Amino acid sequence: MVPGHAPENRSWIGLVAQAGIAAFTEWFRRPDAPQAISTDVFGTAPRELTRAITLRQTVEMVRTTIEVMESAIDEVAAPGDENVLREALLVYAREIAFATAQVYAQAAEARGAWDARLESLVVNAVLSGRPTRAPSAGPPPWAGTRPSTCAWSSARRRTGTRS
């Protein structure tokens, strides 16, 4: 499915695909019922999966799942309902695409908020002259750790100015 990823991530990907198919089935049975597709489909996976699986990989997973579902339409649809099912799948695929974009946008916004918070703490520590550590609210939203150094200097004040 997604080669090169940890078995846990591959397992989550399979669960998301299964949730998508189950949500489509429910949505198709009751098209008038309001349903939050992103919650139904992506709610099964942990937020960390958006860091382990790229948006491009997620789009490919959605594309593959939709193609598999499309290829099975003739087998699962009632005689004469193939086109109705095919059209419903197209509408649902569009909704899944928007839900995918929303999930990854929210993850990017959360990472941006974390980065801004961390940057603020570092600037505050530099300006106050007191070293600090990263906040203890949780691990940073990026993989790997590398040592870093911050250097600063104060500017000299000039008493006389030239024009």
mmCIF file of C-alpha atoms in Angstrom:
data_model
loop_
_atom_site.group_PDB
_atom_site.id
_atom_site.type_symbol
_atom_site.label_atom_id
_atom_site.label_comp_id
_atom_site.label_asym_id
_atom_site.label_seq_id
_atom_site.Cartn_x
_atom_site.Cartn_y
_atom_site.Cartn_z
ATOM 1 C CA MET A 1 0.000 0.000 0.000
ATOM 2 C CA VAL A 2 2.592 2.574 1.115
ATOM 3 C CA PRO A 3 5.974 0.863 0.886
ATOM 4 C CA GLY A 4 8.714 1.915 3.251
ATOM 5 C CA HIS A 5 6.429 2.891 6.124
ATOM 6 C CA ALA A 6 6.156 1.325 9.534
ATOM 7 C CA PRO A 7 3.617 -1.493 9.882
ATOM 8 C CA GLU A 8 1.589 0.654 12.287
ATOM 9 C CA ASN A 9 1.226 3.394 9.662
ATOM 10 C CA ARG A 10 0.271 0.865 6.980
ATOM 11 C CA SER A 11 -2.336 -0.510 9.360
ATOM 12 C CA TRP A 12 -3.790 2.968 9.928
ATOM 13 C CA ILE A 13 -3.881 3.563 6.171
ATOM 14 C CA GLY A 14 -5.866 0.351 5.718
ATOM 15 C CA LEU A 15 -8.297 1.400 8.446
ATOM 16 C CA VAL A 16 -8.774 4.821 6.838
ATOM 17 C CA ALA A 17 -9.486 3.181 3.459
ATOM 18 C CA GLN A 18 -11.985 0.793 5.077
ATOM 19 C CA ALA A 19 -13.624 3.691 6.904
ATOM 20 C CA GLY A 20 -13.921 5.552 3.589
ATOM 21 C CA ILE A 21 -15.647 2.633 1.915
ATOM 22 C CA ALA A 22 -17.978 2.112 4.890
ATOM 23 C CA ALA A 23 -18.792 5.846 5.004
ATOM 24 C CA PHE A 24 -19.558 5.835 1.257
ATOM 25 C CA THR A 25 -21.892 2.891 1.683
ATOM 26 C CA GLU A 26 -23.732 4.642 4.517
ATOM 27 C CA TRP A 27 -23.817 7.946 2.616
ATOM 28 C CA PHE A 28 -25.193 6.206 -0.492
ATOM 29 C CA ARG A 29 -27.904 4.437 1.500
ATOM 30 C CA ARG A 30 -29.009 7.683 3.174
ATOM 31 C CA PRO A 31 -28.037 10.599 0.924
ATOM 32 C CA ASP A 32 -30.280 13.071 2.778
ATOM 33 C CA ALA A 33 -28.671 12.449 6.166
ATOM 34 C CA PRO A 34 -26.043 15.085 7.038
ATOM 35 C CA GLN A 35 -22.671 13.467 7.461
ATOM 36 C CA ALA A 36 -19.231 14.834 8.212
ATOM 37 C CA ILE A 37 -17.067 12.874 5.808
ATOM 38 C CA SER A 38 -13.756 13.967 7.304
ATOM 39 C CA THR A 39 -14.866 12.770 10.732
ATOM 40 C CA ASP A 40 -16.204 9.472 9.390
ATOM 41 C CA VAL A 41 -13.146 8.693 7.299
ATOM 42 C CA PHE A 42 -10.150 10.449 8.799
ATOM 43 C CA GLY A 43 -11.365 10.356 12.388
ATOM 44 C CA THR A 44 -10.157 6.770 12.663
ATOM 45 C CA ALA A 45 -6.497 7.762 12.267
ATOM 46 C CA PRO A 46 -4.311 9.568 14.783
ATOM 47 C CA ARG A 47 -3.268 13.154 13.977
ATOM 48 C CA GLU A 48 0.360 12.055 13.845
ATOM 49 C CA LEU A 49 -0.404 10.146 10.659
ATOM 50 C CA THR A 50 -0.451 13.456 8.740
ATOM 51 C CA ARG A 51 3.239 13.790 9.633
ATOM 52 C CA ALA A 52 4.122 10.219 8.722
ATOM 53 C CA ILE A 53 2.121 10.110 5.483
ATOM 54 C CA THR A 54 2.500 13.015 3.075
ATOM 55 C CA LEU A 55 -0.411 14.734 1.390
ATOM 56 C CA ARG A 56 0.759 13.301 -1.939
ATOM 57 C CA GLN A 57 0.707 9.758 -0.504
ATOM 58 C CA THR A 58 -2.747 10.353 0.972
ATOM 59 C CA VAL A 59 -4.049 11.585 -2.386
ATOM 60 C CA GLU A 60 -2.636 8.460 -4.054
ATOM 61 C CA MET A 61 -4.281 6.261 -1.408
ATOM 62 C CA VAL A 62 -7.631 7.989 -2.006
ATOM 63 C CA ARG A 63 -7.179 7.697 -5.778
ATOM 64 C CA THR A 64 -6.386 3.976 -5.530
ATOM 65 C CA THR A 65 -9.332 3.314 -3.210
ATOM 66 C CA ILE A 66 -11.719 5.158 -5.540
ATOM 67 C CA GLU A 67 -10.353 3.262 -8.577
ATOM 68 C CA VAL A 68 -10.875 -0.064 -6.806
ATOM 69 C CA MET A 69 -14.409 0.948 -5.882
ATOM 70 C CA GLU A 70 -15.095 2.076 -9.475
ATOM 71 C CA SER A 71 -13.851 -1.226 -10.859
ATOM 72 C CA ALA A 72 -16.316 -3.109 -8.652
ATOM 73 C CA ILE A 73 -19.413 -1.073 -9.581
ATOM 74 C CA ASP A 74 -20.653 -3.512 -12.219
ATOM 75 C CA GLU A 75 -20.390 -6.374 -9.724
ATOM 76 C CA VAL A 76 -22.067 -4.698 -6.727
ATOM 77 C CA ALA A 77 -24.706 -2.445 -8.309
ATOM 78 C CA ALA A 78 -28.211 -3.662 -8.918
ATOM 79 C CA PRO A 79 -28.907 -4.192 -12.629
ATOM 80 C CA GLY A 80 -29.614 -0.799 -14.204
ATOM 81 C CA ASP A 81 -28.186 1.172 -11.232
ATOM 82 C CA GLU A 82 -24.555 1.142 -12.362
ATOM 83 C CA ASN A 83 -24.624 4.754 -13.594
ATOM 84 C CA VAL A 84 -26.356 5.990 -10.438
ATOM 85 C CA LEU A 85 -23.707 4.326 -8.295
ATOM 86 C CA ARG A 86 -20.895 5.630 -10.531
ATOM 87 C CA GLU A 87 -22.209 9.215 -10.268
ATOM 88 C CA ALA A 88 -22.591 8.910 -6.500
ATOM 89 C CA LEU A 89 -19.010 7.686 -6.245
ATOM 90 C CA LEU A 90 -17.812 10.738 -8.192
ATOM 91 C CA VAL A 91 -19.645 13.097 -5.827
ATOM 92 C CA TYR A 92 -18.294 11.227 -2.819
ATOM 93 C CA ALA A 93 -14.751 11.280 -4.241
ATOM 94 C CA ARG A 94 -14.995 15.063 -4.523
ATOM 95 C CA GLU A 95 -16.089 15.303 -0.889
ATOM 96 C CA ILE A 96 -13.225 13.052 0.176
ATOM 97 C CA ALA A 97 -10.776 15.255 -1.741
ATOM 98 C CA PHE A 98 -11.996 18.344 0.120
ATOM 99 C CA ALA A 99 -11.922 16.479 3.432
ATOM 100 C CA THR A 100 -8.333 15.404 2.733
ATOM 101 C CA ALA A 101 -7.327 18.986 2.029
ATOM 102 C CA GLN A 102 -9.029 20.137 5.225
ATOM 103 C CA VAL A 103 -7.277 17.540 7.392
ATOM 104 C CA TYR A 104 -3.843 18.438 6.021
ATOM 105 C CA ALA A 105 -4.550 22.189 6.214
ATOM 106 C CA GLN A 106 -5.498 21.843 9.879
ATOM 107 C CA ALA A 107 -2.330 19.872 10.547
ATOM 108 C CA ALA A 108 -0.234 22.546 8.809
ATOM 109 C CA GLU A 109 -1.944 25.299 10.812
ATOM 110 C CA ALA A 110 -1.249 23.421 14.043
ATOM 111 C CA ARG A 111 2.420 23.043 13.089
ATOM 112 C CA GLY A 112 2.563 26.743 12.227
ATOM 113 C CA ALA A 113 1.076 27.660 15.604
ATOM 114 C CA TRP A 114 3.643 25.439 17.328
ATOM 115 C CA ASP A 115 6.467 27.032 15.363
ATOM 116 C CA ALA A 116 5.249 30.534 16.245
ATOM 117 C CA ARG A 117 5.014 29.606 19.918
ATOM 118 C CA LEU A 118 8.499 28.111 19.926
ATOM 119 C CA GLU A 119 9.918 31.092 18.060
ATOM 120 C CA SER A 120 8.356 33.440 20.605
ATOM 121 C CA LEU A 121 9.917 31.506 23.479
ATOM 122 C CA VAL A 122 13.352 31.569 21.853
ATOM 123 C CA VAL A 123 13.169 35.299 21.110
ATOM 124 C CA ASN A 124 12.004 35.978 24.673
ATOM 125 C CA ALA A 125 14.883 33.914 26.065
ATOM 126 C CA VAL A 126 17.413 35.700 23.858
ATOM 127 C CA LEU A 127 16.123 39.153 24.744
ATOM 128 C CA SER A 128 15.902 38.433 28.459
ATOM 129 C CA GLY A 129 19.328 36.801 28.532
ATOM 130 C CA ARG A 130 17.947 33.701 30.211
ATOM 131 C CA PRO A 131 18.340 30.385 28.425
ATOM 132 C CA THR A 132 15.228 28.293 28.227
ATOM 133 C CA ARG A 133 14.143 24.915 27.044
ATOM 134 C CA ALA A 134 11.359 24.082 24.655
ATOM 135 C CA PRO A 135 7.912 24.046 26.266
ATOM 136 C CA SER A 136 6.875 20.886 28.032
ATOM 137 C CA ALA A 137 3.450 20.758 26.373
ATOM 138 C CA GLY A 138 4.567 17.858 24.242
ATOM 139 C CA PRO A 139 7.092 16.825 21.658
ATOM 140 C CA PRO A 140 7.717 19.141 18.739
ATOM 141 C CA PRO A 141 5.763 18.273 15.579
ATOM 142 C CA TRP A 142 8.793 17.277 13.557
ATOM 143 C CA ALA A 143 10.910 14.173 13.452
ATOM 144 C CA GLY A 144 14.526 14.013 14.543
ATOM 145 C CA THR A 145 16.522 16.111 16.912
ATOM 146 C CA ARG A 146 19.574 18.153 16.119
ATOM 147 C CA PRO A 147 21.444 20.438 18.448
ATOM 148 C CA SER A 148 21.022 24.109 17.718
ATOM 149 C CA THR A 149 22.770 27.257 18.779
ATOM 150 C CA CYS A 150 21.597 30.812 18.963
ATOM 151 C CA ALA A 151 23.997 33.740 18.924
ATOM 152 C CA TRP A 152 23.144 37.380 19.494
ATOM 153 C CA SER A 153 24.801 40.665 20.063
ATOM 154 C CA SER A 154 23.681 44.087 21.106
ATOM 155 C CA ALA A 155 24.199 47.036 18.822
ATOM 156 C CA ARG A 156 26.354 49.906 20.017
ATOM 157 C CA ARG A 157 24.653 53.200 20.488
ATOM 158 C CA ARG A 158 26.167 56.080 18.657
ATOM 159 C CA THR A 159 26.256 59.340 20.498
ATOM 160 C CA GLY A 160 26.785 61.474 17.469
ATOM 161 C CA THR A 161 25.082 61.051 14.146
ATOM 162 C CA ARG A 162 26.278 61.963 10.705
ATOM 163 C CA SER A 163 24.026 63.225 7.993
#
